[in-house]
mmCIF file of C-alpha atoms and ligand atoms in Angstrom:
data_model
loop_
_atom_site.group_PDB
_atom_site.id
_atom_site.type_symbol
_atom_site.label_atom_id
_atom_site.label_comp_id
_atom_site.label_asym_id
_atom_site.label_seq_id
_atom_site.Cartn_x
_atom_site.Cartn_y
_atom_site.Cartn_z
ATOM 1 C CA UNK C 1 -6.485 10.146 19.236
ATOM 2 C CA UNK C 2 -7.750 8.115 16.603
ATOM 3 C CA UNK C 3 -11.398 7.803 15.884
ATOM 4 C CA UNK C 4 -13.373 5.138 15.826
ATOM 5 C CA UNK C 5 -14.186 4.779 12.070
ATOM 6 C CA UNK C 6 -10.283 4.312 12.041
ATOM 7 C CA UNK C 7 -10.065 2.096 14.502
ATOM 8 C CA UNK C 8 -12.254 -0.024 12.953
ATOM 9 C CA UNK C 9 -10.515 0.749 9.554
ATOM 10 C CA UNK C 10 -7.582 -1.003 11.205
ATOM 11 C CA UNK C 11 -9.806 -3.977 12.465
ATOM 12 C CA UNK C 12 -11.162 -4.612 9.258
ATOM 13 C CA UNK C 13 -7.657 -4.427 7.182
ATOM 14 C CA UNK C 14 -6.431 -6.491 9.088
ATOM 15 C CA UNK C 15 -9.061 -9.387 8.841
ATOM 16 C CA UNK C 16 -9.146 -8.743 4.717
ATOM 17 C CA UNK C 17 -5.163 -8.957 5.105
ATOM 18 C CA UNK C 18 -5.435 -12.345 7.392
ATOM 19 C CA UNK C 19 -7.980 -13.854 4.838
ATOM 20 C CA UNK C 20 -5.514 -13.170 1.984
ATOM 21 C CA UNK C 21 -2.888 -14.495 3.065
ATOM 22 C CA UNK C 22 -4.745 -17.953 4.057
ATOM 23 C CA UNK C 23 -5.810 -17.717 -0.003
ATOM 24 C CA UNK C 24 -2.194 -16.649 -1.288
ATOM 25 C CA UNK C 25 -0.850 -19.236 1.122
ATOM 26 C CA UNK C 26 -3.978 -22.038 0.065
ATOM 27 C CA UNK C 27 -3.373 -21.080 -4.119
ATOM 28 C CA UNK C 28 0.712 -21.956 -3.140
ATOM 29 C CA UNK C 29 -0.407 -25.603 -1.648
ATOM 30 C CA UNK C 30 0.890 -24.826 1.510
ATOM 31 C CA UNK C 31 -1.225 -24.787 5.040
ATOM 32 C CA UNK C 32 -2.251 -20.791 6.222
ATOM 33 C CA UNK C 33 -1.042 -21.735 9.853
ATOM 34 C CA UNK C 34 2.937 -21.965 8.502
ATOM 35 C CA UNK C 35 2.420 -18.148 7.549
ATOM 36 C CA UNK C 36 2.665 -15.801 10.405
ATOM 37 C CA UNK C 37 2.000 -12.264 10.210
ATOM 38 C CA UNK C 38 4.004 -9.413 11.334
ATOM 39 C CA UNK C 39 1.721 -6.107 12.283
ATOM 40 C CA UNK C 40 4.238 -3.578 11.368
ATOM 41 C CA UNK C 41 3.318 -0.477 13.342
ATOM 42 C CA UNK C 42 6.464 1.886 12.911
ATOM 43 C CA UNK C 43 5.169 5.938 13.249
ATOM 44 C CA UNK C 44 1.493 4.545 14.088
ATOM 45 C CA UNK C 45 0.518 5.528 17.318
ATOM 46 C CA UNK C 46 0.287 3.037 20.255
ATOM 47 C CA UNK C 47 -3.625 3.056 19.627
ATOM 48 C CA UNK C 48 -2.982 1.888 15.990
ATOM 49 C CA UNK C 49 -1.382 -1.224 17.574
ATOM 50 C CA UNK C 50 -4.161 -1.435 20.343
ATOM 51 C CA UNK C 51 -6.608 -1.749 17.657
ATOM 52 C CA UNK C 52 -5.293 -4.757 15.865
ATOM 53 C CA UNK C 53 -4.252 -6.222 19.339
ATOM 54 C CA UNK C 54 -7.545 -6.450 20.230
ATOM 55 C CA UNK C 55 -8.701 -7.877 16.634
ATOM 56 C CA UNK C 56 -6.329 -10.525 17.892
ATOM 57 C CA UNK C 57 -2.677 -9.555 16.255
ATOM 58 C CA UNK C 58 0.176 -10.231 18.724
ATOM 59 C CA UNK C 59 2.985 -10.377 16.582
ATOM 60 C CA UNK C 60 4.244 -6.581 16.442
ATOM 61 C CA UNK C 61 7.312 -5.466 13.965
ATOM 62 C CA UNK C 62 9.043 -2.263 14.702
ATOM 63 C CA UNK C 63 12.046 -0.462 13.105
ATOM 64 C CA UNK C 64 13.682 2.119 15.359
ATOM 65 C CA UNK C 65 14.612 1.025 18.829
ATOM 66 C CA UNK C 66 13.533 4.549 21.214
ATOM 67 C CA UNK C 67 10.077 4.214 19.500
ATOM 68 C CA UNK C 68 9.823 0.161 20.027
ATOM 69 C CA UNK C 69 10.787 0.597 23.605
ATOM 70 C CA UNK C 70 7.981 3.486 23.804
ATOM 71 C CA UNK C 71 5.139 1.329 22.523
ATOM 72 C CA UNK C 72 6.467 -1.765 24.485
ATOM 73 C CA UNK C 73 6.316 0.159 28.390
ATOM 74 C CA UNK C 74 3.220 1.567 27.192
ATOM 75 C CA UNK C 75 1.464 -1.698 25.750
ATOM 76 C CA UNK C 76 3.368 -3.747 28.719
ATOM 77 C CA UNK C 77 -0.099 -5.306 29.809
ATOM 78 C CA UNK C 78 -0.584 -6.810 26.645
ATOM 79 C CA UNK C 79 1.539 -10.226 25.760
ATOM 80 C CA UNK C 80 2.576 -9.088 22.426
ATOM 81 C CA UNK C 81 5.611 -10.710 20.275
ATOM 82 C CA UNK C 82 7.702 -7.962 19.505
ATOM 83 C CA UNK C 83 10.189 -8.008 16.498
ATOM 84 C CA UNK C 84 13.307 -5.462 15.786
ATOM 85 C CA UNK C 85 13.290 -5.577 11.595
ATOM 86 C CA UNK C 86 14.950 -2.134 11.378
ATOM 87 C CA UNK C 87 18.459 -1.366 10.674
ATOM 88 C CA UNK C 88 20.302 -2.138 14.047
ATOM 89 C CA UNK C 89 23.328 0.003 15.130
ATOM 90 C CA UNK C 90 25.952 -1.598 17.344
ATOM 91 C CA UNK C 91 25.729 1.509 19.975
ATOM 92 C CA UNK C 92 21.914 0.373 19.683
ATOM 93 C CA UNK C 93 22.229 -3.010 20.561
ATOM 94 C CA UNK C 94 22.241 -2.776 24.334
ATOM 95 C CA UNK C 95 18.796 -1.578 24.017
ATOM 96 C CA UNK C 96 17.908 -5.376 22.547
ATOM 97 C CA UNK C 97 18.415 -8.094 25.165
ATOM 98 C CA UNK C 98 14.995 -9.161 26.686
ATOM 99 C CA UNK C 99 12.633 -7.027 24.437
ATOM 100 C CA UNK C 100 12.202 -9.034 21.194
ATOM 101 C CA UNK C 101 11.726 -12.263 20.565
ATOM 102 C CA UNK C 102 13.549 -11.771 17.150
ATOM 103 C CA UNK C 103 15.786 -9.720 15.279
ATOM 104 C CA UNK C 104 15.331 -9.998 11.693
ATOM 105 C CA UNK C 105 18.399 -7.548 10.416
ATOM 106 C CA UNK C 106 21.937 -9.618 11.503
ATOM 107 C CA UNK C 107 23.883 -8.565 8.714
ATOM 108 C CA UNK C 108 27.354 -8.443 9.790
ATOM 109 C CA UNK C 109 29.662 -10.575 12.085
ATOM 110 C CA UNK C 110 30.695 -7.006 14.107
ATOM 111 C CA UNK C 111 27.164 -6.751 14.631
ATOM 112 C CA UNK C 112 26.680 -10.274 15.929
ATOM 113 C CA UNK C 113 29.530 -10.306 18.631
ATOM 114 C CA UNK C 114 28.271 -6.575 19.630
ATOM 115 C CA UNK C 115 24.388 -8.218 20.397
ATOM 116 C CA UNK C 116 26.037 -11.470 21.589
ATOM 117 C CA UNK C 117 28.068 -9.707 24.234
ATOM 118 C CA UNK C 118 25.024 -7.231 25.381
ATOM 119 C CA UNK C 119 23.174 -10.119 25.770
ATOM 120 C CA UNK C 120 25.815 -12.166 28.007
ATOM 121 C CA UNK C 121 25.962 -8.430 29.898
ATOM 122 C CA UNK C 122 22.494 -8.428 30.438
ATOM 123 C CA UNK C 123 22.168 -12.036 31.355
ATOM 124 C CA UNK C 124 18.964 -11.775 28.932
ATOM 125 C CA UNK C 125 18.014 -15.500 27.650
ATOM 126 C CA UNK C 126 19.328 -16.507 24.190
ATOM 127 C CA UNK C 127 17.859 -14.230 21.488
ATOM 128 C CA UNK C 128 16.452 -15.783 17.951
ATOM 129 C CA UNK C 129 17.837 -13.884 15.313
ATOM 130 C CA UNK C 130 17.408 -13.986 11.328
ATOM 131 C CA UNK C 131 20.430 -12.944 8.908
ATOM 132 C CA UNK C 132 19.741 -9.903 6.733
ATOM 133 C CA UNK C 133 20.473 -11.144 2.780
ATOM 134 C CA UNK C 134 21.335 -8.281 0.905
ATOM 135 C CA UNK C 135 19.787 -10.206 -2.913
ATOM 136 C CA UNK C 136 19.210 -6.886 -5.037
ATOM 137 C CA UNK C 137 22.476 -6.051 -4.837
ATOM 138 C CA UNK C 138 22.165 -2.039 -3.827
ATOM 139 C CA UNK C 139 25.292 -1.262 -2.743
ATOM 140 C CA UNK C 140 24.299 0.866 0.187
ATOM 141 C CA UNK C 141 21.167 -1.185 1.638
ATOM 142 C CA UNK C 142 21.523 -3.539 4.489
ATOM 143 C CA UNK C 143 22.138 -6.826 4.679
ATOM 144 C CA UNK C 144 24.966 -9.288 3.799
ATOM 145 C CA UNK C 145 26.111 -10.672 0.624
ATOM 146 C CA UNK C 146 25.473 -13.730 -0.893
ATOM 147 C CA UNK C 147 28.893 -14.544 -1.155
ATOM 148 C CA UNK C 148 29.533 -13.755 2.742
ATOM 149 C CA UNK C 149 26.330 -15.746 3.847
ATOM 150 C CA UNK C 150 27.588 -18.957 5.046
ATOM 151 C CA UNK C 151 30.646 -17.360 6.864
ATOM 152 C CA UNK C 152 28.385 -15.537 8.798
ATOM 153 C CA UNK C 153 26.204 -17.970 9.793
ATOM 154 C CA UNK C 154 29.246 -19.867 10.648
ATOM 155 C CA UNK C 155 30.497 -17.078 13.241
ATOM 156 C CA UNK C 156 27.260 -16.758 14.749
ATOM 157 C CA UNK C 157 26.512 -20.109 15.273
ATOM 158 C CA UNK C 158 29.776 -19.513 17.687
ATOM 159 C CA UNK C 159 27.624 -17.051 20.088
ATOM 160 C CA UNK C 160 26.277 -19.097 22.224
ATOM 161 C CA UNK C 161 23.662 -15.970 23.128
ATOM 162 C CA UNK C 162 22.373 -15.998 19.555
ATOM 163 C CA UNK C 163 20.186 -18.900 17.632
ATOM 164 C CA UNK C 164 19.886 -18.280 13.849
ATOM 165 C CA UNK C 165 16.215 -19.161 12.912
ATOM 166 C CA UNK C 166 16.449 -18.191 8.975
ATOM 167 C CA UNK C 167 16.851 -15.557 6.541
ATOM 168 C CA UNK C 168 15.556 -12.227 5.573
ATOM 169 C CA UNK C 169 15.128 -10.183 2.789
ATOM 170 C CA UNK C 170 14.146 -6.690 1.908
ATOM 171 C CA UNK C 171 13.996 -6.503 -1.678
ATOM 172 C CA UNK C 172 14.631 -3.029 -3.738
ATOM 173 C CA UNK C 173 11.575 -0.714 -3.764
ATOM 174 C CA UNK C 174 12.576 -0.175 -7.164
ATOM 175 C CA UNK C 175 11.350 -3.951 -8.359
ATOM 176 C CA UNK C 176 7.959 -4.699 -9.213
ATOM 177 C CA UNK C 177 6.273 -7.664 -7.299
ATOM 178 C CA UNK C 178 6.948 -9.967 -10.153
ATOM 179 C CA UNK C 179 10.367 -8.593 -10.553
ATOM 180 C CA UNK C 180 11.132 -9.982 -6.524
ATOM 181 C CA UNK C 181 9.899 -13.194 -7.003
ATOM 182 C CA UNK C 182 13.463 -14.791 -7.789
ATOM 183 C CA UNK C 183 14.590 -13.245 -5.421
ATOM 184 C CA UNK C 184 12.083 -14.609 -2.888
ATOM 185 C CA UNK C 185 12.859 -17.807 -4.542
ATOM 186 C CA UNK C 186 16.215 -17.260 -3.911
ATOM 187 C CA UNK C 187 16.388 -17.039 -0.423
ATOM 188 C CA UNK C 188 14.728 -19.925 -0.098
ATOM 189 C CA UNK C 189 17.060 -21.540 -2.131
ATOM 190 C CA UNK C 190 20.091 -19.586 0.139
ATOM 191 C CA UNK C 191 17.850 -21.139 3.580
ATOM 192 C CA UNK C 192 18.435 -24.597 2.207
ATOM 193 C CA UNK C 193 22.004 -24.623 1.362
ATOM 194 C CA UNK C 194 22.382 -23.316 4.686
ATOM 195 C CA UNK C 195 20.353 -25.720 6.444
ATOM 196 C CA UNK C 196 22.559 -28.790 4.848
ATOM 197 C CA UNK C 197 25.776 -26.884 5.370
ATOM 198 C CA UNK C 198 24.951 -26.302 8.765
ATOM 199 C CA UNK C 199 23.434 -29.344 10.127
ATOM 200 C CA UNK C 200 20.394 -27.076 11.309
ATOM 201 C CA UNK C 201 16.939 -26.253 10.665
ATOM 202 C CA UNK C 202 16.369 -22.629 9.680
ATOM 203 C CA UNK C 203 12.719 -22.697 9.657
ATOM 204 C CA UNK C 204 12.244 -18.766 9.178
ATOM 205 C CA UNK C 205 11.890 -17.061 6.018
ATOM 206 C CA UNK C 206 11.174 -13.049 6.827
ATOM 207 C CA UNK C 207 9.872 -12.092 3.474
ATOM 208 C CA UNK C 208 7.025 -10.385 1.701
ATOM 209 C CA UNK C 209 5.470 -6.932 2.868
ATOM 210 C CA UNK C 210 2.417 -5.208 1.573
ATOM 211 C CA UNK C 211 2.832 -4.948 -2.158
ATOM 212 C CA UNK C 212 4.615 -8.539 -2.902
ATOM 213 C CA UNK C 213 2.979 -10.636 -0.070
ATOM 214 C CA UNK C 214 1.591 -12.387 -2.464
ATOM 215 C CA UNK C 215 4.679 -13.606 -4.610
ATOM 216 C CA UNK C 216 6.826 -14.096 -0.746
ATOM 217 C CA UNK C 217 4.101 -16.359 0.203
ATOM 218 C CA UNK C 218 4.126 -18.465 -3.279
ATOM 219 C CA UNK C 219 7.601 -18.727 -2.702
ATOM 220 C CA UNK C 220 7.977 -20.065 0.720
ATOM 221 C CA UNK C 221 7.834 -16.956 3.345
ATOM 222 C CA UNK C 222 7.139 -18.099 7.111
ATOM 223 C CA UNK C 223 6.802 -14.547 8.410
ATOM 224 C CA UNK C 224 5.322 -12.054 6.046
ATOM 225 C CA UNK C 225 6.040 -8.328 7.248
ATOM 226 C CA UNK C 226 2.622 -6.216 6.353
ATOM 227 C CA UNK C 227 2.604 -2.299 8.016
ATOM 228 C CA UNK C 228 0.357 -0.173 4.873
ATOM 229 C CA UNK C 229 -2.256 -2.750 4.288
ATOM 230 C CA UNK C 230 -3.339 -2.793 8.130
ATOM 231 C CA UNK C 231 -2.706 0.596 9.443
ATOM 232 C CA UNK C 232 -2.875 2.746 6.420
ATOM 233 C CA UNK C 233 -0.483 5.060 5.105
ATOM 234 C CA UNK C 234 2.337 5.713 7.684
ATOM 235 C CA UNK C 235 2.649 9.024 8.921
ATOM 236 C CA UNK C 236 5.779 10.573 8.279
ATOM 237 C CA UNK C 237 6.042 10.808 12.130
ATOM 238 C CA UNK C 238 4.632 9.826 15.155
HETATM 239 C C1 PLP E 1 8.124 -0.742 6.861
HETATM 240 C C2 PLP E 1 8.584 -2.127 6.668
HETATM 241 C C3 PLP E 1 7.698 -3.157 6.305
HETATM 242 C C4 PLP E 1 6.224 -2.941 6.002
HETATM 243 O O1 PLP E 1 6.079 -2.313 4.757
HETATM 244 P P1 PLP E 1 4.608 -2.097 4.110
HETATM 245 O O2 PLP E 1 4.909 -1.865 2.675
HETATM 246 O O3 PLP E 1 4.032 -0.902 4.795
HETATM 247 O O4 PLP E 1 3.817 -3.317 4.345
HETATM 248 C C5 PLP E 1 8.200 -4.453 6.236
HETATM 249 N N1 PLP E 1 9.493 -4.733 6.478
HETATM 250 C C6 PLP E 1 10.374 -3.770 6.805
HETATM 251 C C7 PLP E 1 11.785 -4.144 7.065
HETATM 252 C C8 PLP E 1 9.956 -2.444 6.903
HETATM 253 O O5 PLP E 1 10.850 -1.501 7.212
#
């Protein structure tokens, strides 16, 4: 149970954490509304996500699928926007079809035709997914390489199941806020390339997350990804 000086811990976060993001987004020139924020709620307990819900959040990002699908039948009432940013296994992706209304981490073509075939299996409508950009270039992170960007995009544009929407990015933890910015800047750069090569808009840009919000937001992010500034520190489990 949480108590109610922490519920209203959450409530107020999150309004400080709304309000900043209209000024980070104001101070970059560009309108607050083209900024949408992603409650991420991974190891917080349903009531965590309850909380903000009812300070009006309804965009929801979780990481691991069992604990997604948990919170979703429990919170089924609710119309909340749920997204999967985690790292997705294939023997996961059955799990996906109908549940989210993105995935943020495509970062392989295997991965793709896995999802795309689950889907088409389910007979779930066409799922909006975002490609996973692997920019700090640590070897074993997720996410696909610069280099293999386009290629991918290509394939997936061949899944008729799956709609690319944009790009991602989860930067190294080892780079100061300051240090990410070119590589926010870059994926922005990466989202426009792709747009021309493509003949299609990729409006989303997944990017920015408690400590670099600011710099994402400067730099373009659509979707900023915020879990510690809302909830609090995570719990190391649920
Ligand atoms: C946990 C997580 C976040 C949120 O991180 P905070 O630093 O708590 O805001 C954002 N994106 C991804 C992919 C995550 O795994």
């Amino acid at each position: 149970m949480l108590s109610e000086q922490e519920i209203s811990g959450i409530q107020t976060r999150l309004v400080e954490t709304r309000e900043d993001i209209a000024n980070a987004a104001k101070k970059a020139g560009r309108d607050p509304k083209d900024v949408t924020l992603i409650a991420v709620s991974k190891f917080h307990p349903v009531e965590a996500l309850g909380a903000a819900y009812a300070a009006g959040q309804r965009h929801f990002g979780e990481n691991y699928i069992q604990e997604a699908l948990d919170k979703q039948d429990q919170l089924s009432d609710l119309p909340i926007t749920w997204h999967f940013i985690g790292k997705l296994q294939s023997n996961k992706a059955k799990f996906i079809p109908g549940r989210f209304s993105m995935v943020h981490t495509i970062d392989s073509g295997k991965l793709a035709h896995t999802l795309h075939k689950r889907i088409i299996a389910a007979e779930a409508p066409v799922q909006d997914v975002l490609i996973e950009v692997n920019l700090g270039r640590e070897t074993q992170k997720a996410g696909i390489e610069e280099a293999d960007l386009s290629q991918l995009a290509e394939e997936i544009m061949t899944l008729d199941s799956l709609r690319v929407r944009g790009l991602m990015l989860l930067p190294p933890f080892t780079l100061t806020p300051e240090q990410r910015r070119p590589l926010f800047s870059r994926l922005r750069e990466l989202r426009d390339m792709l747009e021309t090569r493509l003949g299609q808009k990729l409006p989303v840009l997944s990017m920015g997350m408690t400590d670099d919000f600011h710099e994402a937001i400067a730099e373009g992010a659509s979707i900023v990804r915020i879990g510690t500034r809302i909830f609090g520190p995570r719990p190391t489990k649920l």
